[in-house]
Coordinates of C-alpha atoms in Angstrom, one line a residue:
X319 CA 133.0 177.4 87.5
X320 CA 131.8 174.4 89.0
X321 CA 130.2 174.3 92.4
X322 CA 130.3 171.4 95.4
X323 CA 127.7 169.4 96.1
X324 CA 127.2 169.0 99.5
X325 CA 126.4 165.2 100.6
X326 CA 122.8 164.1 101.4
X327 CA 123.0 162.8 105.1
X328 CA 122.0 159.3 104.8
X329 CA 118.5 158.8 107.1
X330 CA 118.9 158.2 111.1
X331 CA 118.1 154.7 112.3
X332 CA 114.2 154.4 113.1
X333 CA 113.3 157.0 110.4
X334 CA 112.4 155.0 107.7
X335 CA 109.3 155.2 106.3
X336 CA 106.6 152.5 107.8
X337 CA 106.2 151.0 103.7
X338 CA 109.9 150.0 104.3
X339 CA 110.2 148.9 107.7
X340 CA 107.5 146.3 107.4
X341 CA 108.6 144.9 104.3
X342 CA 112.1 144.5 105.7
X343 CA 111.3 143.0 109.2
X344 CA 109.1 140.6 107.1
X345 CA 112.3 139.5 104.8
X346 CA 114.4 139.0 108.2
X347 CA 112.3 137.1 109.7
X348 CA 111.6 134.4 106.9
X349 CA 115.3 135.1 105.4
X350 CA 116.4 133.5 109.8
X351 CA 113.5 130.9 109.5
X352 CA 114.8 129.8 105.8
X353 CA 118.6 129.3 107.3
X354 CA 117.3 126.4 109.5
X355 CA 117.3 124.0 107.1
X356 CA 116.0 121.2 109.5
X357 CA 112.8 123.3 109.7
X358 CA 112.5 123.6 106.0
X359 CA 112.7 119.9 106.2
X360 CA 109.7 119.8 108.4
X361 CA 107.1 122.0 106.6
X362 CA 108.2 119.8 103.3
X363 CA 107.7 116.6 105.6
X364 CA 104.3 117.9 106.6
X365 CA 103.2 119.2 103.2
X366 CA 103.8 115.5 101.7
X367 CA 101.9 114.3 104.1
X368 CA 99.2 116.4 103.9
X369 CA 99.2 115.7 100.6
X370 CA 99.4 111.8 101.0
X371 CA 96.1 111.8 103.2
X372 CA 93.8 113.8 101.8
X373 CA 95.1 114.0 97.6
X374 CA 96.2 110.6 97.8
X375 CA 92.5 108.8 97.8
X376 CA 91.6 110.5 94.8
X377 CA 94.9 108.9 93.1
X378 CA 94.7 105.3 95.6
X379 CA 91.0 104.7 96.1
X380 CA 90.5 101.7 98.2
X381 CA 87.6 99.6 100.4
X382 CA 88.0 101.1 103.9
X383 CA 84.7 100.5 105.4
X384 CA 84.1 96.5 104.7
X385 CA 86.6 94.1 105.8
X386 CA 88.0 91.2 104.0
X387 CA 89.3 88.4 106.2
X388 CA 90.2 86.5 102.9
X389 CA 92.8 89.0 101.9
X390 CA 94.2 89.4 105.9
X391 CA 97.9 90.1 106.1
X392 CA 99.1 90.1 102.9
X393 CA 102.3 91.0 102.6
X394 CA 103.7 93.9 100.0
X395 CA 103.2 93.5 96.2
X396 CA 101.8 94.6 93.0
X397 CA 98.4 94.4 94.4
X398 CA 98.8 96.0 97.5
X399 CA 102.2 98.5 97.9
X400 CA 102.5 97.9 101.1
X401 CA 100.0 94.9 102.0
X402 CA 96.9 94.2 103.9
X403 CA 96.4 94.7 107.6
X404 CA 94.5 92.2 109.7
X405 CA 90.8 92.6 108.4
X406 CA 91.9 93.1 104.7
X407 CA 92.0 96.7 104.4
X408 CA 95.1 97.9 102.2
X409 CA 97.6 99.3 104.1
X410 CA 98.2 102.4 102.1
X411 CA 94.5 103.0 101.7
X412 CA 94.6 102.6 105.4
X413 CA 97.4 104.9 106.3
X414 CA 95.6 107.4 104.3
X415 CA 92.5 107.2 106.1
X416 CA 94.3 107.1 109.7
X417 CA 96.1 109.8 108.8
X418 CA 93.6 112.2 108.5
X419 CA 92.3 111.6 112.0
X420 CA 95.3 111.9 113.7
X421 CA 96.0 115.2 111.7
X422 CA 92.6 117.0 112.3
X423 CA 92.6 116.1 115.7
X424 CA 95.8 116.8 116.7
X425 CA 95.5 120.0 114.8
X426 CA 92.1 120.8 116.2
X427 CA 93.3 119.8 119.9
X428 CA 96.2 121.9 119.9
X429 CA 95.2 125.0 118.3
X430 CA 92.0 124.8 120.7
X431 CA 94.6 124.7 123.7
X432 CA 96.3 127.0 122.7
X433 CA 93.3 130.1 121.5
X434 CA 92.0 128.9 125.3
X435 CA 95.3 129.1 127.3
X436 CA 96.6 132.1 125.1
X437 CA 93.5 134.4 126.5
X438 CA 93.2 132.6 130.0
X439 CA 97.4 133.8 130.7
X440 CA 96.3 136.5 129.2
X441 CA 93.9 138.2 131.4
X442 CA 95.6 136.3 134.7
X443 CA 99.1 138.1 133.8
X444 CA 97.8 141.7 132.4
X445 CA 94.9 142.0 135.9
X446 CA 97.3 140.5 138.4
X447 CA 96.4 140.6 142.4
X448 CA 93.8 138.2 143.3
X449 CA 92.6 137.3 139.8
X450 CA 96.1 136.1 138.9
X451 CA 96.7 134.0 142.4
X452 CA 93.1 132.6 141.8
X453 CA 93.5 131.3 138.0
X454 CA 97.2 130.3 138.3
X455 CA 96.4 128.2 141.7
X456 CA 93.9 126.4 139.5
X457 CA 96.4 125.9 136.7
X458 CA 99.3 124.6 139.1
X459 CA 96.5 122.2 140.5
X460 CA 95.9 120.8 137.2
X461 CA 99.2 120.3 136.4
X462 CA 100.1 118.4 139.0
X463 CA 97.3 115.9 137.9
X464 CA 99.5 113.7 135.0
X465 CA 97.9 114.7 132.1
X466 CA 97.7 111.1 130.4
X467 CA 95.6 109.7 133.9
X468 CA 93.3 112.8 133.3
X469 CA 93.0 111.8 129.4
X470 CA 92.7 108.1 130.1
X471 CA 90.1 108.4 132.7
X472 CA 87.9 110.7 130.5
X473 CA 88.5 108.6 127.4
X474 CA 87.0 105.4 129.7
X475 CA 84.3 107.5 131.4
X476 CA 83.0 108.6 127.4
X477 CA 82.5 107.1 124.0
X478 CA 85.3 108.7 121.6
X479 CA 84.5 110.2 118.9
X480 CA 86.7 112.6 116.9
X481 CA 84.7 115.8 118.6
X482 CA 85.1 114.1 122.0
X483 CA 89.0 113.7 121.9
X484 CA 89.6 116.5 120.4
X485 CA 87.9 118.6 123.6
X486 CA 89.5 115.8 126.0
X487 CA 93.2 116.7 124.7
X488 CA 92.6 120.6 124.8
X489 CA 91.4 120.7 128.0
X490 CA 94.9 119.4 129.5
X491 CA 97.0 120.9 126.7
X492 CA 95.8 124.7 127.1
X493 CA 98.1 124.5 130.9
X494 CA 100.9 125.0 128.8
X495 CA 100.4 128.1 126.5
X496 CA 98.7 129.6 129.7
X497 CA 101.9 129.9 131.7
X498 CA 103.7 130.8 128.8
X499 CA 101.9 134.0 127.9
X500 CA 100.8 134.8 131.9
X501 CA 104.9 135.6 131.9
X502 CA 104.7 137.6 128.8
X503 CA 101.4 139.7 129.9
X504 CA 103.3 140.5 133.0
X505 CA 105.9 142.4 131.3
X506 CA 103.9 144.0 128.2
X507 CA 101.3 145.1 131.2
X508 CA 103.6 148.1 132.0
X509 CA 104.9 149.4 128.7
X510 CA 103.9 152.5 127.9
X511 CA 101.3 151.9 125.2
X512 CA 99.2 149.9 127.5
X513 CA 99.9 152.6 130.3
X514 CA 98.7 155.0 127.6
X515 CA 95.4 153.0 126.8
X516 CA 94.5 153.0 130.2
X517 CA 94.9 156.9 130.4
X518 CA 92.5 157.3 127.9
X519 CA 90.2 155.5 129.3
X520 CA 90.4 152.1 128.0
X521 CA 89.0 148.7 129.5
X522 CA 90.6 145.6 130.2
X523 CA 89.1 143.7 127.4
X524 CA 90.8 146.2 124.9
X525 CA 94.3 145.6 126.6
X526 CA 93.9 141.9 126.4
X527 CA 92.8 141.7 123.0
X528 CA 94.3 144.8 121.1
X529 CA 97.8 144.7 123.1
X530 CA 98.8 142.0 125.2
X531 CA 97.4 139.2 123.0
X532 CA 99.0 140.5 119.4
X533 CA 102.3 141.6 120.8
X534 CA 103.1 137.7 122.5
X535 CA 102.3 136.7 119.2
X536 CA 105.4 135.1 118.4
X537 CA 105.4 133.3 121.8
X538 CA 102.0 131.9 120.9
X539 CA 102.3 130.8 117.2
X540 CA 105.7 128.7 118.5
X541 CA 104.0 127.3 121.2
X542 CA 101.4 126.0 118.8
X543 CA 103.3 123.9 116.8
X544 CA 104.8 122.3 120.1
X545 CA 101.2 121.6 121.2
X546 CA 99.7 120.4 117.8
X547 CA 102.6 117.9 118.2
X548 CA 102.1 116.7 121.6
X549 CA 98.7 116.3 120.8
X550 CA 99.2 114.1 117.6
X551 CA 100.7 112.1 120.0
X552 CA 98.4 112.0 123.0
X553 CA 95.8 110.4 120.1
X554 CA 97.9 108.0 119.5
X555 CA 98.5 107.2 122.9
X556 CA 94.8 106.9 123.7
X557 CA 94.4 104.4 120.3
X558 CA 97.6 102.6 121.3
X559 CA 95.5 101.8 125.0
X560 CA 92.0 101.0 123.1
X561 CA 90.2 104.7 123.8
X562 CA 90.5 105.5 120.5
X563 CA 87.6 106.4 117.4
X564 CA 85.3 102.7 117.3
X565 CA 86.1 101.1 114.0
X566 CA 85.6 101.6 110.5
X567 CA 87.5 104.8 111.5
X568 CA 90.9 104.6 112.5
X569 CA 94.3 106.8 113.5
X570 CA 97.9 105.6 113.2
X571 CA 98.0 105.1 117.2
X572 CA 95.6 102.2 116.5
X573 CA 97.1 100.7 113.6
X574 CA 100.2 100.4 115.3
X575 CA 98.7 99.3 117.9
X576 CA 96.7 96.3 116.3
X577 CA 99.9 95.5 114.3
X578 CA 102.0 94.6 118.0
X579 CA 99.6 91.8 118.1
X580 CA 101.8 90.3 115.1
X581 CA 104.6 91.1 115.9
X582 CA 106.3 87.3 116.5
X583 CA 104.6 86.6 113.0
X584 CA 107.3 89.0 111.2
X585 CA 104.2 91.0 109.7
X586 CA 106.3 94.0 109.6
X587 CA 104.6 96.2 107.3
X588 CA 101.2 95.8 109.9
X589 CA 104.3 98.5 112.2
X590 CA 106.5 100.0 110.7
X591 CA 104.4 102.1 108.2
X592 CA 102.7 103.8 111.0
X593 CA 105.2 103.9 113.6
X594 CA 107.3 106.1 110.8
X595 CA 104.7 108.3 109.9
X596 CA 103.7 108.9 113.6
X597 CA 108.0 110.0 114.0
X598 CA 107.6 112.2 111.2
X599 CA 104.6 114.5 111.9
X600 CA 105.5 115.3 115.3
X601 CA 109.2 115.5 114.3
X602 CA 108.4 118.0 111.5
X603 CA 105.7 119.9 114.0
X604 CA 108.7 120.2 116.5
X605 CA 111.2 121.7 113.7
X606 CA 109.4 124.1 112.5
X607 CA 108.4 125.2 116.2
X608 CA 112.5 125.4 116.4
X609 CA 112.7 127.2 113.1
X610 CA 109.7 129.8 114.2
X611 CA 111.5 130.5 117.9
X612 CA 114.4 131.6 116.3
X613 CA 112.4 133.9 113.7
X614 CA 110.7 135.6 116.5
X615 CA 113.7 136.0 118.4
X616 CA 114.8 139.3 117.9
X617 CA 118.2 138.8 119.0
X618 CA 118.9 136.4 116.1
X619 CA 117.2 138.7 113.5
X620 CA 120.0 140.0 110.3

């Protein structure tokens, strides 16, 4: 005599066990990241170069400290892939070397900007009243200053060196990020966890820092790739106008910049080569921002 077996109710939503859910959320968020394919393209843009500028000297070495007049603006061959610029360095040797600067600084700058401007919203949005009118008056004020006069004025004022710029680009970058997550520490202020915190007895600084801070998270990491781009590009800016690092050292701002001189000559590969790789770092910093936004967006989530 055989008897029924009644069916195991399947497990209600929210129940799962925390090993699961983690694991899961993880998957979703990299499975929505993987289907942009144009930010896939970026971190493999940004790998290859990374790759170029600091593997390729051990595979490329060159002379990039003495010049060689002699061997100025030669175009592309067997000798040199993609010539000489105007003091007889090799281009690629060159590129290599620029590259580097523009990358550490730019990356330096903008994650600076953004640790500063993530905890300066931070505590303006979660205290509010007077502290928030206070610190957000002095933001508006400074962004109403253009932020290239600011850097250009600075740059003039001091000698650059790669420490210098990179604290002169943070400290009209960090604006930014500090509006951004002022909005989000308004809202996560008056959930209940933090409500719960403060019941027990808990200070601001613990709010901030264990709360506010790791739960605008996603708002902050997408933010940083926009500002490590837009500060990849105030360098070169600054090189392009003559504040850059004083020679032997050198960024792609200022190679492209000392290649415009030859312009009418049809020394091509003194522009182009830089130019391009200036497009594609801050093109692959902006798609993976893209690709990160829509990760962190829960709406778009599988």
């Amino acid at each position: 005599m055989s008897t029924a077996t009644a069916p195991v109710p399947a497990p209600a939503p929210g129940h799962e066990e925390a090993g699961q859910a983690t694991p899961s959320l993880a998957r979703r968020t990299l499975n929505v990241f993987t289907d942009n394919k144009l930010a896939l393209a970026g971190v493999v843009v940004l790998v290859l170069l990374l790759a170029f500028c600091y593997l390729g000297p051990l595979t490329h070495p060159t002379e990039q400290i003495h010049t060689s007049l002699g061997q100025a603006n030669r175009g592309p061959g067997a000798a040199h892939l993609l010539g000489t610029t105007d003091l007889g360095y090799d281009m690629v040797g060159r590129l290599m070397v620029a590259g580097r600067t523009s990358l550490e600084v730019g990356l330096a700058a903008g994650l600076l900007a953004t640790v500063f401007g993530t905890v300066y919203g931070a505590v303006a949005g979660y205290f509010g009243g007077w502290t928030d009118a206070v610190m957000m008056r002095i933001t508006d004020a400074a962004l109403a200053i253009p932020a290239m006069f600011l850097l250009v004025v600075v740059a003039a004022i001091i000698t650059p060196t790669k420490g210098v710029l990179i604290l002169i680009i943070a400290a009209v970058a960090w604006l930014s990020p500090a509006r951004l997550v002022r909005g989000e520490a308004l809202s996560l202020r008056n959930r209940e966890y933090v409500q719960a915190m403060r019941m027990m007895g808990g200070g601001g600084a613990r709010a901030v820092f264990k709360h506010i801070v790791p739960n605008a998270i996603g708002t902050v990491i997408v933010n940083s790739t926009f500002q490590i781009a837009d500060a990849i590009l105030y360098v070169s800016y600054l090189a392009f106008l003559g504040l850059s690092i004083p020679p032997p050292a050198a960024d792609w701002g200022s190679m492209l910049s000392a290649g415009l001189t030859y312009t009418q000559n049809g020394y091509w590969w003194l522009i182009f080569p830089p130019g391009i790789a200036i497009v594609l770092v801050v093109a692959a910093f902006n798609f993976i921002g893209d690709g990160l936004r829509d990760a962190f967006e829960v709406r778009l989530r599988k």
